[in-house]
Coordinates of C-alpha atoms in Angstrom, one line a residue:
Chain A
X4 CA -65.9 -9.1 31.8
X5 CA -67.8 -6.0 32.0
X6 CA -66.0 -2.8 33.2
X7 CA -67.4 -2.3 36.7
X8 CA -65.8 -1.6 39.8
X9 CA -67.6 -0.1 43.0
X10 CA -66.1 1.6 46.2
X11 CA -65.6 0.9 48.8
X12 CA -65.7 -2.9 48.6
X13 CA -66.5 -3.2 52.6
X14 CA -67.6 -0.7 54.6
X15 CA -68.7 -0.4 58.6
X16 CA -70.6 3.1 59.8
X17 CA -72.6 3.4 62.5
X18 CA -76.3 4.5 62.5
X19 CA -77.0 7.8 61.4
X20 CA -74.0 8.8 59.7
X21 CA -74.0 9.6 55.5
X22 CA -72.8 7.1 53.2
X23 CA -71.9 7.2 49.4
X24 CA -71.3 4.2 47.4
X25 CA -69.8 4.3 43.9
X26 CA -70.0 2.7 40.9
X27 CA -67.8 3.2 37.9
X28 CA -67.9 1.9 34.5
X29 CA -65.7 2.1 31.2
X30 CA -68.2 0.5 28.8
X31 CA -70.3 3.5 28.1
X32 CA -73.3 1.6 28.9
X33 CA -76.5 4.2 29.1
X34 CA -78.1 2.4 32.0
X35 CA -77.2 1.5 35.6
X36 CA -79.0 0.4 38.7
X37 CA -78.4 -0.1 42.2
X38 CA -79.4 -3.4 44.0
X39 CA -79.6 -4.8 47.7
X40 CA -79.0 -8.5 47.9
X41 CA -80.4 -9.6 51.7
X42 CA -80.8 -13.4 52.3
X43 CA -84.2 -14.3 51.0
X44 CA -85.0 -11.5 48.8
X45 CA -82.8 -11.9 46.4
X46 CA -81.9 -9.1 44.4
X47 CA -83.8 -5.7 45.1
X48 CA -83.8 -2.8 42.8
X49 CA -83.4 0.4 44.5
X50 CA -82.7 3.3 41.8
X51 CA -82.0 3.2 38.0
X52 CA -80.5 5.7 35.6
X53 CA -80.8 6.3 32.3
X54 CA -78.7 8.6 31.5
X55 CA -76.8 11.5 32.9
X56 CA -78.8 13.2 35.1
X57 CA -81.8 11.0 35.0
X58 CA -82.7 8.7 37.4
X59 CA -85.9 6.7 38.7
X60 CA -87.2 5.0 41.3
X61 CA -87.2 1.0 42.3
X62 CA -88.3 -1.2 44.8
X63 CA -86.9 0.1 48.1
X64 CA -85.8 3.6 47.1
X65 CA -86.7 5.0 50.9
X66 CA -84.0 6.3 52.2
X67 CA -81.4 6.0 49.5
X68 CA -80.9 8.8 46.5
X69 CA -78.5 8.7 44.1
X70 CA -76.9 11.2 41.4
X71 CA -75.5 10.9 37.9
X72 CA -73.3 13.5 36.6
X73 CA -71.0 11.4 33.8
X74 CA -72.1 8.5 31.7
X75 CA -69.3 6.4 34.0
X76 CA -70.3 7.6 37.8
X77 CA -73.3 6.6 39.3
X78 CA -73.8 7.2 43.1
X79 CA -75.4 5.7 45.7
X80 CA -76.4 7.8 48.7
X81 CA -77.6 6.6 52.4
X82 CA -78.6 10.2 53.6
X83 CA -78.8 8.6 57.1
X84 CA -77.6 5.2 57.7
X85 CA -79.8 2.9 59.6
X86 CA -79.3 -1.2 60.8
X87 CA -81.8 -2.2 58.2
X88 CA -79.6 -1.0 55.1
X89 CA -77.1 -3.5 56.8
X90 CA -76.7 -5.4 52.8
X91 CA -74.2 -5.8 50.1
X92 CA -74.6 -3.7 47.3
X93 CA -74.5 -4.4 43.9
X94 CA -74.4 -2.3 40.4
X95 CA -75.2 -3.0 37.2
X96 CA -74.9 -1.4 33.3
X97 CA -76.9 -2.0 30.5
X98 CA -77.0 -0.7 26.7
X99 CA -79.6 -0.6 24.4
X100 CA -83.2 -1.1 26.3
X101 CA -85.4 -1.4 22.7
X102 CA -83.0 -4.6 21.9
X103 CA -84.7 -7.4 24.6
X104 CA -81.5 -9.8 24.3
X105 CA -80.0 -6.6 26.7
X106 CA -78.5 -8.1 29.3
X107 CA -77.6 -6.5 33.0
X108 CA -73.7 -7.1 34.0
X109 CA -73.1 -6.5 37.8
X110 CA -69.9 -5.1 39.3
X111 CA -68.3 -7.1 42.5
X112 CA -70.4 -5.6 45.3
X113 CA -70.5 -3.7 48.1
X114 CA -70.7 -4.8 51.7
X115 CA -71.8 -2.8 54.5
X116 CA -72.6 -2.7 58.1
X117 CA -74.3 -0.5 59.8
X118 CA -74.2 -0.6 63.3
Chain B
X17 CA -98.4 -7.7 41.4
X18 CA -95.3 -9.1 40.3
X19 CA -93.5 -12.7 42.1
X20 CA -90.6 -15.2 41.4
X21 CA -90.6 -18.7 42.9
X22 CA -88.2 -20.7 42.8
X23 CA -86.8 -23.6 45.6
X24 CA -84.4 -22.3 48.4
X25 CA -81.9 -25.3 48.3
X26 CA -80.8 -28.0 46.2
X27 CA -78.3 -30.9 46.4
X28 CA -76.3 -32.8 43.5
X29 CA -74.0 -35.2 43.1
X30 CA -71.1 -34.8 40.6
X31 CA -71.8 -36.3 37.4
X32 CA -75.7 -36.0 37.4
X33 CA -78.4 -33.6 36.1
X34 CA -80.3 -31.4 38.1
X35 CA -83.2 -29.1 36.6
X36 CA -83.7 -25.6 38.9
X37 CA -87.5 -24.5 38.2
X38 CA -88.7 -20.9 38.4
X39 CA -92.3 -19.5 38.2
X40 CA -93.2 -15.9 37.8
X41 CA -95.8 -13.7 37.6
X42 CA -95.6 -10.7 36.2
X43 CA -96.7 -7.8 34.0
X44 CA -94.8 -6.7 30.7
X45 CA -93.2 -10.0 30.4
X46 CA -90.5 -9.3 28.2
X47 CA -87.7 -12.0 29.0
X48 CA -86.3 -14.5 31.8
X49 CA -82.6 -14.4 32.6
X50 CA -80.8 -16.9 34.7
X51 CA -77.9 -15.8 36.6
X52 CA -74.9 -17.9 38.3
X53 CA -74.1 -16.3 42.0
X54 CA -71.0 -17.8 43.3
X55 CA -70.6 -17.4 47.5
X56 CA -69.3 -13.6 47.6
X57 CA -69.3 -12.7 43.8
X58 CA -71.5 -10.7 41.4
X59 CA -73.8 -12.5 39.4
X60 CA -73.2 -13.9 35.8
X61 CA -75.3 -13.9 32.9
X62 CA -76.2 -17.7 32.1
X63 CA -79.0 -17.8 29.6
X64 CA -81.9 -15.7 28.2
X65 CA -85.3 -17.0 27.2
X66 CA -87.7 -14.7 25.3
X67 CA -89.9 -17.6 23.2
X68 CA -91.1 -20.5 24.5
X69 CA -89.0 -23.1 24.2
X70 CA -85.5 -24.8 25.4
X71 CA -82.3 -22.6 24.9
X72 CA -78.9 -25.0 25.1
X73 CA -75.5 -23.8 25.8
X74 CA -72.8 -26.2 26.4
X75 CA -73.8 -28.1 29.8
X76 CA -76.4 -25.9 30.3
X77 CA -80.0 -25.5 28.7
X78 CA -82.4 -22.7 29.7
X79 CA -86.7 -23.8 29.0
X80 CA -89.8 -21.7 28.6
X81 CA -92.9 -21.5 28.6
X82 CA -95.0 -17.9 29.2
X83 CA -98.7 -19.6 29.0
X84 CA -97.4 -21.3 32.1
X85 CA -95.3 -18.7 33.6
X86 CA -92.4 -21.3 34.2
X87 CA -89.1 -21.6 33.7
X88 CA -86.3 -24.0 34.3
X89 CA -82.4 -24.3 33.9
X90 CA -80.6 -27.3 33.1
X91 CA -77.5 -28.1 34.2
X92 CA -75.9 -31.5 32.6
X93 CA -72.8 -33.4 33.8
X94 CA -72.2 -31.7 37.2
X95 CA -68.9 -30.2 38.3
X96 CA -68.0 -29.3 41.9
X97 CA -67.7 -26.1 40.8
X98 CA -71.1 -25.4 39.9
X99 CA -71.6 -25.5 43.6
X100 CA -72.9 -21.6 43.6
X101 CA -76.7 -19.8 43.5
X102 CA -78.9 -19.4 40.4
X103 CA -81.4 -16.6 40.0
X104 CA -84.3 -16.3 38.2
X105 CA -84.9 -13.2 37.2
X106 CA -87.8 -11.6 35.0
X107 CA -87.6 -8.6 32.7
X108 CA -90.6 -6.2 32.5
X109 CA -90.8 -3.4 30.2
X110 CA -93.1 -1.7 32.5
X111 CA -92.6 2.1 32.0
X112 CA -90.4 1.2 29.1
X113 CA -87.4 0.5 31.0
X114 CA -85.2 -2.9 31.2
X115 CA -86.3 -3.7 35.1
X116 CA -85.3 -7.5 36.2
X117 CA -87.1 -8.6 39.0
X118 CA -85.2 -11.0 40.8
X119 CA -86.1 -14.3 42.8
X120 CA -84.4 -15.1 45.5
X121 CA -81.9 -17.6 44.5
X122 CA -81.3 -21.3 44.5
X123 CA -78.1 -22.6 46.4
X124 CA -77.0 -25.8 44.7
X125 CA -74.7 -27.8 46.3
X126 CA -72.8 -30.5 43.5
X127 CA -71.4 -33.0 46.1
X128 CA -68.7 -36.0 45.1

């Protein structure tokens, strides 16, 4: 299995509050993302990095940013919680973009409530 | 724009064969994963299709074809624990970057 974790695992805050997520890995994989997983959407992408200090934009970036300061941290920030980023969170790492066999391997997921 | 079909629900019964079909369409195609999702846990890497054509791996096969946009998994000789959701999910190189674009899942149920 890859070397993810993320914290915290669960989470409740109420709406309005700042939230940070991480995400840690021990692979020294150049690339990781940040999902959402809501029943019947599946997967969303929300930022990517790749590498330190660069990130880029997904799907449903609004109101989420995110920072990336070692190869192994990568940071998920709700600036100011609202209901709808109610979700679980997921992470994922990735080496080598030019070889197209590259696979995604996701960490365990966040949950978290906003109420 | 970009879109991943696939069927919300499925039923099995231990034992059988069932086929999970995904279509897509997309820019950049550059690949089709399929992912198990058990109930709570991360996805898992199953298979990855870049050529047309079927992909086998123990019980389970992975087929594509790109002029159709259309994917399926195979999963042969059913266990109960194979109860869990598959994603289709397609890579696009737009911008140079490995994105996946994810459909929404099918929940299999393997029954006894």
């Amino acid at each position: 299995d890859a070397g993810i974790t993320q914290s915290p695992r669960h989470k409740v805050t109420e709406t309005g509050t700042p939230v940070t997520l991480r995400c840690h890995q021990t692979e020294n994989h150049r690339y990781m993302y940040w999902y959402r997983q809501d029943p019947g959407h599946g997967l969303r992408l929300i930022h990517y990095s790749y590498g330190v200090k660069d990130t880029d934009k997904g799907e449903v970036s609004d109101g989420y940013s995110v920072s990336r300061s070692k190869t192994e941290d990568f940071l998920l920030t709700l600036e100011s919680a609202t209901s709808s980023q109610t979700s679980v969170y997921f992470c994922a790492i990735s080496e080598r973009v030019q070889n197209t066999r590259e696979t995604q391997y996701f960490g365990p997921g966040t949950r978290l409530l906003v109420l | 724009g970009q879109n991943i079909d696939q069927p919300t629900e499925m039923t099995a019964t231990e034992g059988a064969i069932v086929q999970i079909n995904c279509t897509y369409q997309t820019s950049g195609f550059n690949g089709l994963f399929w992912y198990q999702q058990h109930a709570g846990e991360a996805p898992t890497f199953l298979s990855y299709n870049v050529l047309d054509g079927l992909e086998e791996k123990g019980r389970f096969s992975s087929f594509l074809s790109r002029s159709k946009g259309y994917s399926y998994l195979l999963l042969k000789e059913l266990q109960m624990k194979d109860s869990a959701s598959y994603l289709c999910a397609v890579k696009s190189n737009g911008g140079g970057y490995n994105k996946l674009i994810f459909g929404a899942g099918t929940r299999l149920a393997v029954h006894p």
